[in-house]
Short mmCIF file of C-alpha atoms in Angstrom, two decimals:
data_model
loop_
_atom_site.label_atom_id
_atom_site.label_comp_id
_atom_site.label_asym_id
_atom_site.label_seq_id
_atom_site.Cartn_x
_atom_site.Cartn_y
_atom_site.Cartn_z
CA GLU A 1 11.32 -1.55 23.76
CA MET A 2 10.76 1.82 25.43
CA LEU A 3 13.32 4.60 25.63
CA ASN A 4 12.86 8.35 26.22
CA GLY A 5 9.18 8.49 25.30
CA VAL A 6 9.63 6.29 22.24
CA VAL A 7 8.21 2.79 21.94
CA GLU A 8 9.59 0.46 19.27
CA ILE A 9 7.31 -2.39 18.28
CA MET A 10 8.45 -5.23 16.05
CA PHE A 11 5.79 -6.40 13.58
CA ASN A 12 6.61 -8.86 10.77
CA ASP A 13 10.34 -8.16 11.29
CA GLN A 14 9.76 -4.42 10.77
CA ALA A 15 10.01 -1.84 13.52
CA ILE A 16 7.05 0.42 14.19
CA VAL A 17 8.09 3.40 16.27
CA LEU A 18 5.52 5.10 18.49
CA GLU A 19 6.32 8.46 20.00
CA ASN A 20 4.15 10.39 22.37
CA THR A 21 4.58 13.30 19.93
CA ASP A 22 3.09 11.46 16.92
CA THR A 23 0.51 13.56 15.12
CA ARG A 24 -1.55 10.51 14.07
CA PRO A 25 -1.01 7.81 16.67
CA ILE A 26 -1.76 4.23 15.64
CA LEU A 27 -1.97 2.86 19.19
CA PRO A 28 -2.60 4.38 22.62
CA PHE A 29 0.91 5.33 23.73
CA SER A 30 0.04 6.04 27.36
CA MET A 31 -1.74 2.74 27.96
CA ILE A 32 0.91 0.64 26.22
CA THR A 33 3.79 2.29 28.08
CA TYR A 34 1.91 1.87 31.37
CA VAL A 35 1.52 -1.88 30.76
CA MET A 36 5.13 -2.14 29.61
CA ARG A 37 6.33 -0.42 32.77
CA THR A 38 4.11 -2.24 35.29
CA LYS A 39 3.91 -5.61 33.47
CA GLU A 40 0.32 -5.76 34.70
CA PRO A 41 -2.80 -6.12 32.53
CA MET A 42 -5.10 -3.12 32.19
CA ILE A 43 -8.84 -3.25 31.58
CA ILE A 44 -10.64 0.01 30.83
CA GLY A 45 -14.41 -0.29 30.94
CA ASN A 46 -15.08 3.25 29.77
CA ILE A 47 -12.30 5.09 27.94
CA LEU A 48 -13.95 8.50 28.38
CA THR A 49 -13.72 8.31 32.18
CA SER A 50 -10.33 6.60 32.40
CA GLN A 51 -6.90 7.96 33.23
CA PHE A 52 -6.01 7.46 29.54
CA ALA A 53 -8.88 9.56 28.12
CA SER A 54 -6.47 12.35 27.16
CA ASP A 55 -4.25 10.05 25.06
CA LYS A 56 -4.07 11.38 21.47
CA TYR A 57 -5.16 8.00 20.15
CA TYR A 58 -8.39 8.02 22.16
CA LEU A 59 -9.06 11.67 21.38
CA GLU A 60 -9.04 10.83 17.65
CA LYS A 61 -10.71 7.40 17.83
CA SER A 62 -14.04 6.49 19.31
CA ALA A 63 -13.04 3.46 21.36
CA ALA A 64 -15.50 2.64 24.14
CA SER A 65 -13.44 0.11 26.11
CA ALA A 66 -10.00 -1.46 25.89
CA MET A 67 -7.75 -4.11 27.35
CA CYS A 68 -3.96 -4.22 27.25
CA PHE A 69 -2.16 -7.35 28.36
CA PRO A 70 1.58 -8.04 28.73
CA ILE A 71 3.05 -11.25 27.31
CA LEU A 72 5.60 -12.36 29.89
CA LEU A 73 8.09 -15.21 29.96
CA HIS A 74 10.04 -15.60 33.20
CA ASN A 75 8.75 -12.13 34.17
CA GLU A 76 10.41 -10.63 31.07
CA LEU A 77 8.19 -8.64 28.71
CA ARG A 78 8.03 -10.40 25.33
CA GLY A 79 5.07 -8.58 23.79
CA ILE A 80 1.74 -6.89 24.39
CA ILE A 81 -1.80 -7.77 23.34
CA TYR A 82 -4.04 -4.73 22.87
CA LEU A 83 -7.78 -5.10 22.28
CA GLU A 84 -10.44 -2.43 21.99
CA ASN A 85 -14.17 -2.29 21.41
CA ASP A 86 -15.63 0.69 19.61
CA LEU A 87 -19.25 -0.10 20.46
CA LEU A 88 -19.53 -1.32 24.06
CA THR A 89 -18.29 0.00 27.35
CA GLU A 90 -17.34 -2.72 29.84
CA ALA A 91 -16.72 -5.14 26.94
CA PHE A 92 -13.72 -6.71 28.70
CA ASN A 93 -13.77 -8.47 32.07
CA LYS A 94 -11.61 -10.65 34.30
CA GLU A 95 -12.85 -13.87 32.63
CA ARG A 96 -11.58 -12.63 29.28
CA LEU A 97 -8.38 -11.64 31.02
CA GLU A 98 -7.92 -15.26 32.15
CA ILE A 99 -8.37 -16.47 28.57
CA LEU A 100 -5.80 -13.92 27.43
CA ASN A 101 -3.48 -15.14 30.17
CA ILE A 102 -3.61 -18.62 28.63
CA PHE A 103 -3.08 -17.22 25.12
CA GLY A 104 -0.34 -14.94 26.39
CA SER A 105 1.54 -17.83 28.02
CA GLN A 106 1.36 -19.83 24.80
CA ALA A 107 2.40 -16.78 22.76
CA ALA A 108 5.42 -16.21 25.03
CA ILE A 109 6.49 -19.84 24.65
CA SER A 110 6.02 -19.65 20.89
CA LEU A 111 8.05 -16.44 20.68
CA GLU A 112 10.83 -18.04 22.74
CA ASN A 113 10.80 -21.19 20.59
CA SER A 114 10.89 -19.06 17.46
CA ALA A 115 13.92 -17.15 18.75
CA LEU A 116 15.66 -20.40 19.71
CA TYR A 117 14.91 -21.93 16.32
CA SER A 118 16.17 -18.84 14.52
CA ASN A 119 19.37 -18.89 16.59
CA LEU A 120 19.81 -22.60 15.91
CA GLU A 121 19.28 -22.10 12.19
CA GLU A 122 21.86 -19.30 12.21
CA LYS A 123 24.40 -21.57 13.93
CA VAL A 124 23.72 -24.38 11.45
CA ASN A 125 24.36 -21.97 8.57
CA GLU A 126 27.62 -20.80 10.20
CA ARG A 127 28.79 -24.39 10.73
CA THR A 128 27.84 -25.32 7.17
CA ALA A 129 29.91 -22.41 5.84
CA GLU A 130 32.85 -23.46 8.04
CA LEU A 131 32.61 -27.06 6.81
CA LYS A 132 32.50 -25.89 3.19
CA ALA A 133 35.65 -23.82 3.76
CA VAL A 134 37.46 -26.78 5.39
CA ASN A 135 36.35 -29.13 2.62
CA GLN A 136 37.57 -26.68 0.00
CA ALA A 137 40.95 -26.42 1.75
CA LEU A 138 41.20 -30.23 1.92
CA TYR A 139 40.31 -30.54 -1.75
CA LEU A 140 42.99 -28.01 -2.73
CA SER A 141 45.53 -29.74 -0.51
CA GLU A 142 44.73 -33.15 -1.98
CA GLU A 143 44.91 -31.75 -5.49
CA ARG A 144 48.33 -30.19 -4.81
CA PHE A 145 49.78 -33.39 -3.34
CA SER A 146 48.34 -35.62 -6.05
CA LYS A 147 49.93 -33.40 -8.71
CA ALA A 148 53.24 -33.66 -6.87
CA PHE A 149 53.03 -37.47 -6.84
CA LEU A 150 51.79 -37.80 -10.42
CA CYS A 151 54.36 -35.39 -11.88
CA ASN A 152 57.33 -36.94 -10.08
CA PRO A 153 58.78 -39.97 -12.01
CA ASP A 154 61.06 -40.93 -9.12
CA PRO A 155 59.72 -43.22 -6.44
CA ILE A 156 58.84 -41.53 -3.18
CA CYS A 157 59.50 -43.25 0.07
CA ILE A 158 57.76 -42.16 3.23
CA MET A 159 59.18 -43.62 6.41
CA LEU A 160 57.23 -43.65 9.64
CA LYS A 161 58.70 -44.31 13.05
#
């Protein structure tokens, strides 16, 4: 999620916040936000001559080439795959992009299934709690009425019409 120059990344159910003002960036902010905004993959053959060469991350790290790829489901951004190579320029090409496209599609489906499963599990837990509450109320009601019948020596007549 991107808002006012801040990118929030979820990793193992923990949020990692990237800001373009970070003193020690852990990912290239400019490239990731570009891919998030355009929803288009980005291949950089030579970082030093790219539009992202001035990114703080690349100024501190000696990456030679990089690729950033959006994971989309129904044209909605679900995640980003970022790869870099510290040794080779032009390490990434369109063929590798096609492979990532296949992986990205499968990742998007898996993320969607995971979210659906989590939602389903949450609903099952809610329904289970509701059933426990209803069963408890029925048990208390049955207990109350059985005490009333057992403690009453007079016959009880129930008439139905």
